Amino acid sequence: MTPEARADRLCEGIVRGNRSDLARGISVVENGEDEAGYLLQHAYRSRLTASVTGLTGAPGVGKSTMVDGLVSLFRQAGLTVGVIAVDPSSPFTGGAILGDRVRMRSHTVDTGVFYRSLASRGHLGGVSRHTGDVIALMNLYGFSEIIVETVGTGQSEVDIMRYADTVVVTLAPGLGDDVQAIKAGILEIGDVFCINKADLPGADKARREIEMMLHLREPGGWSPPVVETVAAGGQGLKDLLLAIESHRQYLSSVNLRDERRKGAYMAVLEEYLRGETVETVLRDSRLDGTLEKILHDLASGITDPRTAARFLVDKYVKESQMSSS
Ligand code: GDP
């Protein structure tokens, strides 16, 4: 079978709601197999109807526990849920695999729920692209809700969170320097703030600190609510859901949802553009031996990487633009 035919078959299976085809489709995309491009053509051409919620916070704040609780609430409301757990921290921790095992417990037998972990494999940009791809595949499958969960450590999850309509930033008391521990970028992307482990001492303090920092934001637009939860006991999760829903309503009332999604598509577009450009330039320069010469010049100290890269882009990208115009 050709890759195109294989992709068609996989796509039909996913649309029909076949879970193993969805799992296979995600692997195809993650591993960059031959049929990936065709499969993604189908996936991205299906309008994104799922609502996407992003959940981020330091390790141990209770994200997985919260996701389980939110999944249960969505299921009670008759909604189906796809969960993507992204581990941008390290390709070596095995965190993604462990995460899967932990999460399998609560909803293993429920066909309305699908969990998938994405490990970084050392490519930060690749993670963000795959996040978009997996959202597209889960949307094709027909999930009404998609949750993207990621560890809050820096820039990479700010990128990942561009895919979410609503971003929940979670903190917990007793995890060291609470608010200071969250990077400024993470604070800025929060649409809803959640103080989990509200049963522990220090929750009030964390709440006050967050509220103070939120006061420093530019006034106007959406003011992010701060919700307290005890995810382990299920308390406060309904309030969290209400806060997420009111943010969604806000987005649609001011027509911002599509704008946010354009931002996410821009991120995917940039990723692919980068990949395509690199491939084109390297292929062409290899064909006529230019690459070999440049590598020799670099090794001999005759040129530097930045100048060489600019030369290659000028030679193979700009020239092809001129010849096609
Ligand atoms: P993650 O690393 O952010 O995904 O955190 P987990 O969901 O794995 O939770 C880390 C630990 O905190 C686990 O032992 C949970 O049982 C515990 N935990 C989660 N929520 C709460 C809570 O609301 N209160 C307390 N005291 N512990 C919690």
Short mmCIF file of C-alpha atoms in Angstrom, two decimals, residues 67-311:
data_model
loop_
_atom_site.label_atom_id
_atom_site.label_comp_id
_atom_site.label_asym_id
_atom_site.label_seq_id
_atom_site.Cartn_x
_atom_site.Cartn_y
_atom_site.Cartn_z
CA VAL A 67 -6.70 16.43 35.06
CA ASP A 68 -8.27 13.23 36.36
CA GLY A 69 -10.84 15.27 38.28
CA LEU A 70 -11.61 17.52 35.33
CA VAL A 71 -11.94 14.49 33.04
CA SER A 72 -14.52 13.02 35.44
CA LEU A 73 -16.52 16.26 35.43
CA PHE A 74 -16.44 16.48 31.64
CA ARG A 75 -17.55 12.85 31.40
CA GLN A 76 -20.43 13.48 33.82
CA ALA A 77 -21.52 16.27 31.47
CA GLY A 78 -21.52 13.75 28.61
CA LEU A 79 -18.39 15.14 26.94
CA THR A 80 -15.53 13.08 25.52
CA VAL A 81 -11.97 14.04 26.43
CA GLY A 82 -8.54 13.70 24.87
CA VAL A 83 -5.59 14.42 27.17
CA ILE A 84 -2.10 15.29 25.92
CA ALA A 85 0.63 15.29 28.56
CA VAL A 86 3.72 17.06 27.22
CA ASP A 87 7.01 16.60 28.96
CA PRO A 88 9.29 19.33 27.68
CA SER A 89 11.78 19.03 30.50
CA SER A 90 14.05 16.23 29.44
CA PRO A 91 14.15 13.44 26.91
CA PHE A 92 15.82 11.24 29.51
CA THR A 93 13.52 11.36 32.51
CA GLY A 94 11.00 8.89 31.19
CA GLY A 95 8.45 11.17 32.80
CA ALA A 96 6.03 10.83 29.94
CA ILE A 97 5.90 7.07 30.27
CA LEU A 98 5.50 7.19 34.02
CA GLY A 99 2.80 9.83 33.63
CA ASP A 100 0.84 7.53 31.39
CA ARG A 101 0.96 4.75 33.90
CA VAL A 102 -0.19 7.00 36.72
CA ARG A 103 -3.05 8.34 34.70
CA MET A 104 -4.21 5.03 33.35
CA ARG A 105 -5.74 4.22 36.72
CA SER A 106 -8.87 6.34 36.76
CA HIS A 107 -10.22 6.11 33.24
CA THR A 108 -8.65 3.03 31.72
CA VAL A 109 -11.88 1.38 30.69
CA ASP A 110 -13.69 4.53 29.59
CA THR A 111 -13.83 4.75 25.79
CA GLY A 112 -14.74 8.44 26.01
CA VAL A 113 -11.27 9.29 27.32
CA PHE A 114 -7.91 9.02 25.60
CA TYR A 115 -4.54 9.82 27.18
CA ARG A 116 -1.37 10.42 25.26
CA SER A 117 2.06 11.49 26.44
CA LEU A 118 4.47 13.37 24.22
CA ALA A 119 8.13 13.32 25.18
CA SER A 120 10.41 16.04 23.93
CA ARG A 121 13.12 13.79 22.53
CA GLY A 122 15.39 16.77 22.79
CA HIS A 123 13.55 18.89 20.21
CA LEU A 124 11.72 21.70 21.89
CA GLY A 125 10.26 23.11 18.71
CA GLY A 126 9.30 19.61 17.66
CA VAL A 127 7.28 19.20 20.82
CA SER A 128 5.27 22.28 20.12
CA ARG A 129 4.63 21.23 16.55
CA HIS A 130 3.57 17.76 17.59
CA THR A 131 1.25 19.21 20.20
CA GLY A 132 -0.61 21.03 17.43
CA ASP A 133 -0.59 17.89 15.27
CA VAL A 134 -1.95 15.69 18.06
CA ILE A 135 -4.68 18.24 18.84
CA ALA A 136 -5.65 18.13 15.16
CA LEU A 137 -5.78 14.31 15.23
CA MET A 138 -7.80 14.21 18.45
CA ASN A 139 -10.18 16.77 16.96
CA LEU A 140 -10.55 14.61 13.85
CA TYR A 141 -11.45 11.70 16.14
CA GLY A 142 -14.22 13.89 17.54
CA PHE A 143 -13.29 14.69 21.15
CA SER A 144 -15.31 17.60 22.48
CA GLU A 145 -12.67 18.52 25.04
CA ILE A 146 -8.90 18.41 24.74
CA ILE A 147 -6.63 19.02 27.72
CA VAL A 148 -2.94 19.77 27.23
CA GLU A 149 -0.94 19.30 30.41
CA THR A 150 2.66 20.40 30.71
CA VAL A 151 5.28 21.09 33.35
CA GLY A 152 5.81 24.79 33.91
CA THR A 153 9.51 25.40 33.60
CA GLY A 154 10.08 27.99 30.94
CA GLN A 155 9.66 29.09 27.36
CA SER A 156 8.80 25.75 25.83
CA GLU A 157 5.47 25.44 27.57
CA VAL A 158 4.62 29.03 26.84
CA ASP A 159 4.82 27.86 23.21
CA ILE A 160 2.84 24.71 23.91
CA MET A 161 0.17 26.73 25.65
CA ARG A 162 -0.45 28.79 22.53
CA TYR A 163 -2.64 25.90 21.43
CA ALA A 164 -5.04 26.32 24.32
CA ASP A 165 -8.17 28.46 24.29
CA THR A 166 -7.88 28.75 28.05
CA VAL A 167 -4.70 28.35 30.08
CA VAL A 168 -4.87 27.30 33.73
CA VAL A 169 -1.71 28.04 35.75
CA THR A 170 -1.57 25.94 38.91
CA LEU A 171 0.39 26.59 42.08
CA ALA A 172 0.50 24.83 45.40
CA PRO A 173 1.65 25.99 48.81
CA GLY A 174 4.75 24.40 50.24
CA LEU A 175 6.58 24.02 46.97
CA GLY A 176 9.36 26.39 47.92
CA ASP A 177 9.17 29.90 46.72
CA ASP A 178 5.58 29.63 45.42
CA VAL A 179 4.91 32.57 43.18
CA GLN A 180 8.55 33.50 42.68
CA ALA A 181 9.08 29.99 41.41
CA ILE A 182 6.86 30.54 38.43
CA LYS A 183 8.56 32.17 35.55
CA ALA A 184 7.18 35.53 34.54
CA GLY A 185 6.21 34.18 31.13
CA ILE A 186 4.05 31.50 32.70
CA LEU A 187 2.29 34.07 34.84
CA GLU A 188 1.47 36.12 31.79
CA ILE A 189 -0.15 33.26 29.90
CA GLY A 190 -2.60 32.36 32.69
CA ASP A 191 -6.31 32.94 32.00
CA VAL A 192 -7.28 31.17 35.20
CA PHE A 193 -5.08 30.67 38.28
CA CYS A 194 -5.54 27.71 40.53
CA ILE A 195 -4.15 27.25 44.02
CA ASN A 196 -4.25 23.51 44.48
CA LYS A 197 -3.61 21.73 47.80
CA ALA A 198 -5.74 24.37 49.48
CA ASP A 199 -5.93 21.93 52.40
CA LEU A 200 -2.28 22.70 53.22
CA PRO A 201 -1.02 25.70 55.18
CA GLY A 202 0.13 28.58 53.01
CA ALA A 203 -2.71 28.44 50.47
CA ASP A 204 -4.01 31.85 51.56
CA LYS A 205 -0.59 33.38 51.23
CA ALA A 206 -0.15 31.95 47.73
CA ARG A 207 -3.54 33.30 46.77
CA ARG A 208 -2.74 36.79 48.05
CA GLU A 209 0.57 36.80 46.20
CA ILE A 210 -1.04 35.81 42.95
CA GLU A 211 -3.79 38.37 43.33
CA MET A 212 -1.19 41.03 44.00
CA MET A 213 0.75 40.12 40.89
CA LEU A 214 -2.43 40.08 38.84
CA HIS A 215 -3.18 43.63 39.98
CA LEU A 216 0.02 44.69 38.27
CA ARG A 217 -1.28 43.55 34.91
CA GLU A 218 -2.61 46.06 32.43
CA PRO A 219 -6.24 46.80 33.30
CA GLY A 220 -8.99 46.00 30.81
CA GLY A 221 -9.97 42.82 29.03
CA TRP A 222 -10.19 39.59 30.95
CA SER A 223 -9.24 39.55 34.63
CA PRO A 224 -8.03 36.07 35.53
CA PRO A 225 -9.89 34.54 38.47
CA VAL A 226 -8.03 32.69 41.23
CA VAL A 227 -9.64 29.42 42.25
CA GLU A 228 -8.73 27.20 45.20
CA THR A 229 -8.89 23.44 44.84
CA VAL A 230 -8.11 20.26 46.71
CA ALA A 231 -7.72 18.07 43.66
CA ALA A 232 -6.96 14.99 45.74
CA GLY A 233 -10.40 15.22 47.37
CA GLY A 234 -12.18 16.72 44.35
CA GLN A 235 -13.06 19.99 46.15
CA GLY A 236 -13.17 23.16 44.08
CA LEU A 237 -12.87 21.41 40.72
CA LYS A 238 -16.39 22.44 39.74
CA ASP A 239 -15.43 26.07 40.45
CA LEU A 240 -12.35 25.60 38.31
CA LEU A 241 -14.50 24.30 35.50
CA LEU A 242 -16.88 27.25 35.88
CA ALA A 243 -13.91 29.63 35.66
CA ILE A 244 -12.71 27.87 32.49
CA GLU A 245 -16.20 28.08 31.01
CA SER A 246 -16.57 31.76 31.78
CA HIS A 247 -13.23 32.43 30.08
CA ARG A 248 -14.51 30.57 27.02
CA GLN A 249 -17.65 32.67 27.03
CA TYR A 250 -15.53 35.78 27.32
CA LEU A 251 -13.41 34.71 24.32
CA SER A 252 -16.44 34.13 22.13
CA SER A 253 -18.16 37.31 23.30
CA VAL A 254 -15.24 39.42 22.08
CA ASN A 255 -14.43 37.18 19.09
CA LEU A 256 -11.02 36.35 20.47
CA ARG A 257 -11.15 32.59 20.15
CA ASP A 258 -10.31 32.59 16.46
CA GLU A 259 -7.59 35.16 17.04
CA ARG A 260 -5.94 32.92 19.61
CA ARG A 261 -6.20 29.99 17.29
CA LYS A 262 -4.53 31.97 14.53
CA GLY A 263 -1.63 32.45 16.94
CA ALA A 264 -1.40 28.71 17.43
CA TYR A 265 -1.53 28.03 13.69
CA MET A 266 1.22 30.60 13.24
CA ALA A 267 3.37 28.56 15.60
CA VAL A 268 2.77 25.37 13.60
CA LEU A 269 3.32 27.20 10.33
CA GLU A 270 6.65 28.56 11.57
CA GLU A 271 7.76 25.09 12.60
CA TYR A 272 6.97 23.60 9.23
CA LEU A 273 8.43 26.56 7.38
CA ARG A 274 11.67 26.18 9.27
CA GLY A 275 11.76 22.47 8.49
CA GLU A 276 10.94 22.96 4.80
CA THR A 277 13.50 25.72 4.36
CA VAL A 278 16.26 23.73 6.02
CA GLU A 279 15.45 20.69 3.91
CA THR A 280 15.36 22.63 0.65
CA VAL A 281 18.58 24.50 1.31
CA LEU A 282 20.51 21.46 2.49
CA ARG A 283 19.28 19.25 -0.35
CA ASP A 284 20.14 21.78 -3.05
CA SER A 285 23.50 22.70 -1.58
CA ARG A 286 24.38 19.02 -1.22
CA LEU A 287 23.45 18.37 -4.85
CA ASP A 288 25.92 20.89 -6.26
CA GLY A 289 28.63 20.31 -3.64
CA THR A 290 28.29 23.73 -2.00
CA LEU A 291 27.57 22.22 1.40
CA GLU A 292 30.78 20.21 1.35
CA LYS A 293 32.78 23.34 0.50
CA ILE A 294 31.12 25.37 3.26
CA LEU A 295 31.79 22.67 5.85
CA HIS A 296 35.41 22.66 4.77
CA ASP A 297 35.59 26.47 5.06
CA LEU A 298 33.99 26.34 8.52
CA ALA A 299 36.46 23.74 9.70
CA SER A 300 39.34 25.83 8.32
CA GLY A 301 38.09 29.04 9.91
CA ILE A 302 37.54 30.71 6.52
CA THR A 303 33.89 31.50 7.26
CA ASP A 304 31.48 31.46 10.22
CA PRO A 305 28.14 29.62 10.56
CA ARG A 306 25.94 32.72 10.45
CA THR A 307 27.53 34.09 7.28
CA ALA A 308 27.40 30.63 5.72
CA ALA A 309 23.71 30.20 6.58
CA ARG A 310 22.86 33.59 5.09
CA PHE A 311 24.81 32.74 1.96
#
